Tab-separated table of C-alpha atoms and ligand atoms in Angstrom:
chain	number	residue	atom	x	y	z
Q	21	UNK	CA	26.050	-130.807	278.052
Q	22	UNK	CA	24.665	-128.809	275.189
Q	23	UNK	CA	23.012	-126.525	277.718
Q	24	UNK	CA	26.243	-126.212	279.632
Q	25	UNK	CA	27.993	-125.164	276.413
Q	26	UNK	CA	25.327	-122.593	275.619
Q	27	UNK	CA	25.563	-121.242	279.105
Q	28	UNK	CA	29.353	-120.820	278.711
Q	29	UNK	CA	28.839	-119.013	275.445
Q	30	UNK	CA	26.328	-116.684	277.037
Q	31	UNK	CA	28.844	-115.961	279.749
Q	32	UNK	CA	31.458	-115.153	277.163
Q	33	UNK	CA	29.132	-112.790	275.312
Q	34	UNK	CA	28.347	-110.969	278.480
Q	35	UNK	CA	31.983	-110.598	279.560
Q	36	UNK	CA	33.469	-109.624	276.219
Q	37	UNK	CA	30.989	-106.771	275.785
Q	38	UNK	CA	32.525	-104.827	278.634
Q	39	UNK	CA	36.179	-105.160	277.598
Q	40	UNK	CA	38.064	-102.424	275.842
Q	41	UNK	CA	41.666	-103.574	276.255
Q	42	UNK	CA	43.264	-105.929	273.767
Q	43	UNK	CA	45.211	-107.930	276.384
Q	44	UNK	CA	42.053	-108.513	278.473
Q	45	UNK	CA	40.215	-109.740	275.375
Q	46	UNK	CA	42.960	-112.209	274.562
Q	47	UNK	CA	43.004	-113.458	278.113
Q	48	UNK	CA	39.261	-113.957	278.035
Q	49	UNK	CA	39.577	-115.916	274.797
Q	50	UNK	CA	42.070	-118.380	276.344
Q	51	UNK	CA	39.925	-118.597	279.503
Q	52	UNK	CA	37.100	-119.878	277.290
Q	53	UNK	CA	38.566	-121.699	274.363
Q	54	UNK	CA	42.236	-122.178	275.358
Q	55	UNK	CA	43.632	-125.707	275.926
Q	56	UNK	CA	42.637	-125.591	279.548
Q	57	UNK	CA	39.633	-123.341	278.923
Q	58	UNK	CA	36.035	-123.789	280.017
Q	59	UNK	CA	34.927	-125.491	276.783
Q	60	UNK	CA	37.751	-128.037	277.055
Q	61	UNK	CA	36.753	-128.758	280.633
Q	62	UNK	CA	33.175	-129.508	279.535
Q	63	UNK	CA	34.353	-131.693	276.675
Q	64	UNK	CA	36.299	-133.855	279.151
Q	65	UNK	CA	33.061	-135.459	280.197
Q	66	UNK	CA	32.284	-136.366	276.592
Q	67	UNK	CA	33.559	-139.877	277.205
Q	68	UNK	CA	30.515	-140.500	279.472
Q	69	UNK	CA	28.072	-139.471	276.741
Q	70	UNK	CA	26.193	-141.751	274.460
Q	71	UNK	CA	27.211	-141.893	270.788
Q	72	UNK	CA	24.027	-139.951	269.889
Q	73	UNK	CA	24.845	-137.207	272.307
Q	74	UNK	CA	28.415	-137.025	271.066
Q	75	UNK	CA	27.205	-136.473	267.533
Q	76	UNK	CA	25.317	-133.382	268.639
Q	77	UNK	CA	27.882	-132.026	271.132
Q	78	UNK	CA	30.948	-132.143	268.862
Q	79	UNK	CA	29.618	-129.731	266.185
Q	80	UNK	CA	28.018	-127.534	268.843
Q	81	UNK	CA	31.370	-127.156	270.646
Q	82	UNK	CA	33.061	-126.322	267.354
Q	83	UNK	CA	30.441	-123.733	266.496
Q	84	UNK	CA	30.919	-122.017	269.817
Q	85	UNK	CA	34.695	-122.031	269.448
Q	86	UNK	CA	34.407	-120.523	265.973
Q	87	UNK	CA	31.981	-117.888	267.199
Q	88	UNK	CA	34.259	-116.904	270.025
Q	89	UNK	CA	37.262	-116.721	267.682
Q	90	UNK	CA	35.325	-114.502	265.283
Q	91	UNK	CA	33.982	-112.255	267.974
Q	92	UNK	CA	37.486	-111.767	269.459
Q	93	UNK	CA	38.919	-110.926	266.032
Q	94	UNK	CA	36.108	-108.392	265.340
Q	95	UNK	CA	36.519	-106.795	268.732
Q	96	UNK	CA	40.316	-106.457	268.345
Q	97	UNK	CA	39.891	-104.844	264.906
Q	98	UNK	CA	37.339	-102.411	266.244
Q	99	UNK	CA	39.656	-101.379	269.108
Q	100	UNK	CA	42.546	-100.839	266.773
Q	101	UNK	CA	40.422	-98.715	264.460
Q	102	UNK	CA	39.265	-96.653	267.359
Q	103	UNK	CA	42.838	-96.078	268.547
Q	104	UNK	CA	43.871	-94.915	265.073
Q	105	UNK	CA	40.884	-92.582	264.883
Q	106	UNK	CA	41.681	-91.100	268.290
Q	107	UNK	CA	45.353	-90.542	267.260
Q	108	UNK	CA	44.301	-88.919	264.022
Q	109	UNK	CA	41.868	-86.628	265.792
Q	110	UNK	CA	44.382	-85.509	268.418
Q	111	UNK	CA	47.330	-84.906	266.055
Q	112	UNK	CA	45.559	-83.493	263.078
Q	113	UNK	CA	47.779	-81.718	260.605
Q	114	UNK	CA	46.167	-79.176	258.361
Q	115	UNK	CA	47.983	-79.540	255.071
Q	116	UNK	CA	45.808	-77.100	253.165
Q	117	UNK	CA	47.653	-73.802	252.716
Q	118	UNK	CA	45.698	-70.639	252.970
Q	119	UNK	CA	45.979	-68.152	250.088
Q	120	UNK	CA	48.056	-65.595	251.945
Q	121	UNK	CA	50.693	-68.212	252.812
Q	122	UNK	CA	50.786	-69.343	249.161
Q	123	UNK	CA	51.482	-65.794	248.051
Q	124	UNK	CA	54.622	-65.639	250.182
Q	125	UNK	CA	53.655	-63.990	253.389
Q	126	UNK	CA	56.143	-64.139	256.226
Q	127	UNK	CA	54.658	-67.499	257.095
Q	128	UNK	CA	55.623	-69.097	253.835
Q	129	UNK	CA	58.912	-70.901	253.384
Q	130	UNK	CA	61.347	-69.779	250.759
Q	131	UNK	CA	64.736	-70.443	249.293
Q	132	UNK	CA	67.691	-68.179	250.032
Q	133	UNK	CA	68.828	-66.654	246.739
Q	134	UNK	CA	72.186	-68.315	247.127
Q	135	UNK	CA	70.485	-71.727	247.313
Q	136	UNK	CA	68.599	-70.949	244.109
Q	137	UNK	CA	71.741	-70.015	242.238
Q	138	UNK	CA	73.793	-72.818	243.689
Q	139	UNK	CA	71.224	-75.402	242.626
Q	140	UNK	CA	71.066	-73.899	239.161
Q	141	UNK	CA	74.864	-74.069	238.802
Q	142	UNK	CA	74.982	-77.598	240.181
Q	143	UNK	CA	72.386	-78.726	237.634
Q	144	UNK	CA	74.364	-77.167	234.771
Q	145	UNK	CA	77.605	-78.806	235.844
Q	146	UNK	CA	75.925	-82.141	236.550
Q	147	UNK	CA	74.547	-82.074	233.027
Q	148	UNK	CA	78.151	-81.607	231.770
Q	149	UNK	CA	79.300	-84.689	233.703
Q	150	UNK	CA	80.874	-82.982	236.730
Q	151	UNK	CA	80.691	-84.534	240.247
Q	152	UNK	CA	79.761	-82.415	243.267
Q	153	UNK	CA	82.165	-82.579	246.206
Q	154	UNK	CA	82.136	-81.303	249.765
Q	155	UNK	CA	84.957	-80.726	252.280
Q	156	UNK	CA	85.433	-79.708	255.906
Q	157	UNK	CA	85.268	-76.094	257.154
Q	158	UNK	CA	88.093	-76.728	259.599
Q	159	UNK	CA	91.178	-77.498	257.632
Q	160	UNK	CA	94.922	-77.985	258.145
Q	161	UNK	CA	97.763	-75.994	256.657
Q	162	UNK	CA	98.508	-78.733	254.168
Q	163	UNK	CA	95.112	-78.601	252.449
Q	164	UNK	CA	94.629	-74.844	252.678
Q	165	UNK	CA	98.164	-73.780	251.737
Q	166	UNK	CA	100.999	-76.235	251.229
Q	167	UNK	CA	99.371	-78.592	248.763
Q	168	UNK	CA	98.187	-75.537	246.799
Q	169	UNK	CA	101.777	-74.396	246.271
Q	170	UNK	CA	101.675	-71.823	249.076
Q	171	UNK	CA	104.622	-72.696	251.448
Q	172	UNK	CA	104.790	-71.096	254.854
Q	173	UNK	CA	107.097	-68.275	253.809
Q	174	UNK	CA	105.049	-67.431	250.761
Q	175	UNK	CA	103.682	-63.896	250.670
Q	176	UNK	CA	100.397	-65.233	249.266
Q	177	UNK	CA	99.502	-66.428	252.751
Q	178	UNK	CA	98.977	-62.817	253.677
Q	179	UNK	CA	96.528	-62.382	250.804
Q	180	UNK	CA	94.058	-64.399	252.775
Q	181	UNK	CA	93.703	-63.285	256.360
Q	182	UNK	CA	93.186	-66.484	258.180
Q	183	UNK	CA	91.278	-67.501	261.347
Q	184	UNK	CA	93.617	-69.887	263.110
Q	185	UNK	CA	92.877	-72.475	265.794
Q	186	UNK	CA	95.422	-73.313	268.404
Q	187	UNK	CA	96.195	-77.028	268.363
Q	188	UNK	CA	95.647	-78.175	271.980
Q	189	UNK	CA	98.134	-80.992	271.483
Q	190	UNK	CA	100.936	-78.854	270.141
Q	191	UNK	CA	103.944	-78.332	272.382
Q	192	UNK	CA	104.539	-74.739	271.372
Q	193	UNK	CA	102.124	-72.104	270.192
Q	194	UNK	CA	102.074	-73.612	266.711
Q	195	UNK	CA	99.001	-72.785	264.741
Q	196	UNK	CA	98.050	-75.743	262.606
Q	197	UNK	CA	94.324	-75.762	262.105
Q	198	UNK	CA	92.310	-72.988	260.514
Q	199	UNK	CA	88.903	-72.107	259.042
Q	200	UNK	CA	89.376	-72.706	255.337
Q	201	UNK	CA	89.957	-69.468	253.523
Q	202	UNK	CA	88.883	-70.861	250.156
Q	203	UNK	CA	87.200	-73.859	248.604
Q	204	UNK	CA	90.457	-74.682	246.774
Q	205	UNK	CA	91.132	-77.030	249.703
Q	206	UNK	CA	88.591	-79.367	248.087
Q	207	UNK	CA	90.743	-79.488	244.934
Q	208	UNK	CA	93.330	-81.310	247.038
Q	209	UNK	CA	90.858	-83.697	248.589
Q	210	UNK	CA	89.241	-84.323	245.233
Q	211	UNK	CA	92.524	-85.080	243.489
Q	212	UNK	CA	93.658	-87.425	246.196
Q	213	UNK	CA	90.486	-89.447	246.132
Q	214	UNK	CA	90.205	-90.067	242.367
Q	215	UNK	CA	92.149	-90.925	239.294
Q	216	UNK	CA	92.249	-88.765	236.155
Q	217	UNK	CA	90.406	-87.979	234.047
Q	218	UNK	CA	87.885	-86.313	236.370
Q	219	UNK	CA	85.913	-83.123	236.774
Q	220	UNK	CA	84.084	-81.802	239.810
Q	221	UNK	CA	82.704	-78.706	241.426
Q	222	UNK	CA	82.686	-77.988	245.143
Q	223	UNK	CA	80.432	-75.292	246.581
Q	224	UNK	CA	81.084	-74.186	250.199
Q	225	UNK	CA	81.411	-71.546	252.824
Q	226	UNK	CA	84.839	-69.914	253.484
Q	227	UNK	CA	86.115	-67.634	256.213
Q	228	UNK	CA	88.459	-64.658	256.256
Q	229	UNK	CA	89.456	-62.320	258.992
Q	230	UNK	CA	88.679	-59.152	257.080
Q	231	UNK	CA	86.880	-55.814	257.503
Q	232	UNK	CA	83.397	-56.069	256.070
Q	233	UNK	CA	81.935	-53.659	253.530
Q	234	UNK	CA	79.395	-53.725	250.681
Q	235	UNK	CA	81.356	-56.387	248.856
Q	236	UNK	CA	83.276	-58.173	251.641
Q	237	UNK	CA	82.076	-60.504	254.395
Q	238	UNK	CA	84.067	-62.573	256.875
Q	239	UNK	CA	81.937	-65.609	256.040
Q	240	UNK	CA	81.132	-66.002	252.419
Q	241	UNK	CA	80.694	-68.653	249.709
Q	242	UNK	CA	82.630	-69.900	246.775
Q	243	UNK	CA	82.159	-72.587	244.195
Q	244	UNK	CA	85.337	-74.336	243.235
Q	245	UNK	CA	85.738	-76.263	240.021
Q	246	UNK	CA	88.420	-78.538	238.635
Q	247	UNK	CA	88.947	-80.593	235.517
Q	248	UNK	CA	91.955	-82.838	235.101
Q	249	UNK	CA	92.815	-85.045	232.168
Q	250	UNK	CA	95.158	-85.278	229.205
Q	251	UNK	CA	95.515	-82.277	226.901
Q	252	UNK	CA	93.235	-79.897	228.799
Q	253	UNK	CA	93.777	-76.358	227.546
Q	254	UNK	CA	92.876	-72.761	228.290
Q	255	UNK	CA	90.189	-73.020	225.628
Q	256	UNK	CA	88.391	-75.708	227.686
Q	257	UNK	CA	88.549	-73.368	230.619
Q	258	UNK	CA	87.122	-70.415	228.713
Q	259	UNK	CA	84.405	-72.663	227.167
Q	260	UNK	CA	83.159	-73.827	230.559
Q	261	UNK	CA	83.267	-70.348	232.110
Q	262	UNK	CA	81.358	-68.768	229.282
Q	263	UNK	CA	78.780	-71.519	229.235
Q	264	UNK	CA	78.065	-71.223	232.888
Q	265	UNK	CA	77.727	-67.423	232.808
Q	266	UNK	CA	75.382	-67.591	229.812
Q	267	UNK	CA	73.189	-70.164	231.539
Q	268	UNK	CA	73.004	-68.231	234.749
Q	269	UNK	CA	72.338	-64.780	233.467
Q	270	UNK	CA	70.199	-65.947	230.531
Q	271	UNK	CA	71.567	-63.014	228.597
Q	272	UNK	CA	74.867	-61.820	227.225
Q	273	UNK	CA	77.017	-60.330	229.931
Q	274	UNK	CA	80.163	-58.477	229.122
Q	275	UNK	CA	83.246	-60.271	230.410
Q	276	UNK	CA	86.932	-59.566	230.316
Q	277	UNK	CA	89.861	-61.841	230.983
Q	278	UNK	CA	93.049	-60.473	232.485
Q	279	UNK	CA	96.117	-62.090	233.966
Q	280	UNK	CA	95.769	-62.883	237.634
Q	281	UNK	CA	98.213	-64.287	240.144
Q	282	UNK	CA	97.299	-67.311	242.254
Q	283	UNK	CA	100.099	-69.685	243.352
Q	284	UNK	CA	98.057	-72.773	242.474
Q	285	UNK	CA	97.595	-71.912	238.806
Q	286	UNK	CA	99.949	-71.042	235.952
Q	287	UNK	CA	98.885	-69.157	233.950
Q	288	UNK	CA	96.229	-67.594	236.177
Q	289	UNK	CA	93.381	-65.312	235.099
Q	290	UNK	CA	90.748	-63.051	236.527
Q	291	UNK	CA	87.478	-63.193	234.725
Q	292	UNK	CA	85.523	-60.010	235.466
Q	293	UNK	CA	81.972	-59.190	234.465
Q	294	UNK	CA	80.601	-55.730	233.752
Q	295	UNK	CA	78.887	-54.656	236.962
Q	296	UNK	CA	75.187	-55.334	236.579
Q	297	UNK	CA	74.270	-53.118	239.527
Q	298	UNK	CA	75.496	-49.902	237.880
Q	299	UNK	CA	75.843	-51.146	234.242
Q	300	UNK	CA	79.538	-50.332	234.450
Q	301	UNK	CA	79.107	-46.739	235.591
Q	302	UNK	CA	80.682	-47.346	239.016
Q	303	UNK	CA	79.080	-48.078	242.364
Q	304	UNK	CA	79.981	-49.334	245.846
Q	305	UNK	CA	79.789	-52.979	244.811
Q	306	UNK	CA	82.327	-52.623	241.962
Q	307	UNK	CA	84.268	-50.022	243.914
Q	308	UNK	CA	83.586	-47.485	241.181
Q	309	UNK	CA	85.498	-49.442	238.513
Q	310	UNK	CA	82.525	-50.759	236.640
Q	311	UNK	CA	83.805	-54.359	236.673
Q	312	UNK	CA	83.411	-57.112	239.258
Q	313	UNK	CA	85.960	-59.889	239.859
Q	314	UNK	CA	83.813	-62.975	239.649
Q	315	UNK	CA	85.763	-65.925	238.377
Q	316	UNK	CA	89.458	-66.291	239.171
Q	317	UNK	CA	90.788	-69.320	237.313
Q	318	UNK	CA	93.775	-70.839	235.565
Q	319	UNK	CA	95.697	-73.906	234.549
Q	320	UNK	CA	96.520	-76.073	237.529
Q	321	UNK	CA	100.177	-75.655	238.652
Q	322	UNK	CA	102.207	-78.891	238.281
Q	323	UNK	CA	103.192	-78.658	241.963
Q	324	UNK	CA	99.489	-78.831	242.891
Q	325	UNK	CA	98.938	-81.877	240.679
Q	326	UNK	CA	101.922	-83.530	242.335
Q	327	UNK	CA	100.583	-82.783	245.825
Q	328	UNK	CA	97.319	-84.323	244.667
Q	329	UNK	CA	99.134	-87.501	243.724
Q	330	UNK	CA	98.746	-86.903	239.967
Q	331	UNK	CA	101.426	-87.423	237.319
Q	332	UNK	CA	101.984	-83.851	236.153
Q	333	UNK	CA	103.932	-84.991	233.059
Q	334	UNK	CA	100.973	-86.907	231.772
Q	335	UNK	CA	97.993	-84.871	233.039
Q	336	UNK	CA	97.039	-81.245	233.313
Q	337	UNK	CA	93.870	-79.360	234.071
Q	338	UNK	CA	92.073	-76.153	234.903
Q	339	UNK	CA	90.570	-74.820	238.112
Q	340	UNK	CA	88.344	-71.933	239.034
Q	341	UNK	CA	86.964	-70.412	242.215
Q	342	UNK	CA	83.614	-68.710	241.551
Q	343	UNK	CA	82.559	-66.027	244.021
Q	344	UNK	CA	79.115	-67.368	244.700
Q	345	UNK	CA	77.822	-64.447	246.754
Q	346	UNK	CA	78.998	-61.931	244.202
Q	347	UNK	CA	77.237	-63.870	241.486
Q	348	UNK	CA	74.034	-63.824	243.528
Q	349	UNK	CA	74.405	-60.069	243.945
Q	350	UNK	CA	74.883	-59.554	240.232
Q	351	UNK	CA	72.004	-61.823	239.292
Q	352	UNK	CA	69.432	-60.266	241.627
Q	353	UNK	CA	70.817	-56.744	241.767
Q	354	UNK	CA	71.710	-56.858	245.480
Q	355	UNK	CA	73.861	-53.899	246.368
Q	356	UNK	CA	75.321	-55.119	249.700
Q	357	UNK	CA	76.750	-58.553	250.467
Q	358	UNK	CA	75.760	-58.191	254.086
Q	359	UNK	CA	72.069	-58.574	253.207
Q	360	UNK	CA	72.763	-62.202	252.302
Q	361	UNK	CA	73.633	-63.172	255.836
Q	362	UNK	CA	71.294	-60.757	257.617
Q	363	UNK	CA	68.480	-63.242	258.180
Q	364	UNK	CA	66.133	-60.297	257.561
Q	365	UNK	CA	62.783	-61.706	256.436
Q	366	UNK	CA	62.050	-58.573	254.403
Q	367	UNK	CA	65.102	-59.516	252.333
Q	368	UNK	CA	64.730	-63.292	252.357
Q	369	UNK	CA	61.083	-63.418	251.322
Q	370	UNK	CA	61.666	-61.505	248.076
Q	371	UNK	CA	62.886	-64.592	246.338
Q	372	UNK	CA	61.131	-67.760	245.219
Q	373	UNK	CA	58.881	-69.312	247.778
Q	374	UNK	CA	57.506	-72.811	247.811
J	414	DAH	N1	91.039	-69.779	245.901
J	414	DAH	C1	91.137	-68.457	245.331
J	414	DAH	C2	90.675	-67.413	246.344
J	414	DAH	O1	89.868	-67.708	247.163
J	414	DAH	C3	90.286	-68.365	244.108
J	414	DAH	C4	90.791	-69.188	242.974
J	414	DAH	C5	91.638	-68.614	242.049
J	414	DAH	C6	90.430	-70.515	242.845
J	414	DAH	C7	92.107	-69.317	240.995
J	414	DAH	C8	90.929	-71.260	241.791
J	414	DAH	C9	91.745	-70.635	240.841
J	414	DAH	O2	90.569	-72.522	241.612
J	414	DAH	O3	92.178	-71.380	239.776
J	414	DAH	O4	91.090	-66.316	246.273
């Protein structure tokens, strides 16, 4: 019987050598040492053996079983390792950058200057405890106009030339949906989803059906801000505006505050900065006036608070709508807003790369 067992083991060794597939190896294992395998078959005749013979056969059979188990495990591990190596070799990724890519050649990635500024502003506001909100590009009249104290007959609707969608479900030719003309829509969404006191900013793209020129685009970006609580005053507003401009420009920039009209704030202001492209001498960006409107702002109108579900007797607040693209232009000395959306690599690669 011992010879028989050795013969079986030799057979196993011979067969396993040629196998390269994991399933075949497992099948072979059960063919030899499974419950109904060859070894078990041989051991069936153990009952006819003498006690002496049994003493020798038992350990031998165990040894062979253990050997087979070990050989199968080793073989499976080797196959797995080989598969991994083959995969690695065929899908090799070279993660070492060459020097010319590092230096910002056209192959290198980079941040759009607006992304750089936006992140910087977000960090500053986050550090002052503001949340960052988002809102949809496609809006309804309520969020874009009505809730912001701009009823349908209000002349202010003409201030913002709007891209309208036709509502496919409307009976008449009613125009109900639109591409948001300003990020102030997010004021409404923000107010309705939280309880005062709160403060948040909301950067986003806005759309206006306008002629384009050096300082106007149909698609551009704003950064809305809002702070609501008890006893918020114009001095809070001015403090936050000044802080943000100082942080961004890392130098003193000349600013001026003048009254501005926006239906959603009362009083409303325009915060202008001295044009950094022409140092105030007049250019196409500042339309020869030497100042650029950058930060319209004001104290939130009680009607807006009411539309946002806020008790306007108890709470008040300020809001602002930073012209993000204009800020980028001032910061980097870009003399035409249309460069920002051009996708021109000669423009895009001038800024920080990674
Ligand atoms: N939404 C205005 C616009 O796009 C800008 C604006 C003005 C936003 C005053 C404000 C604000 O939050 O208080 O023209």
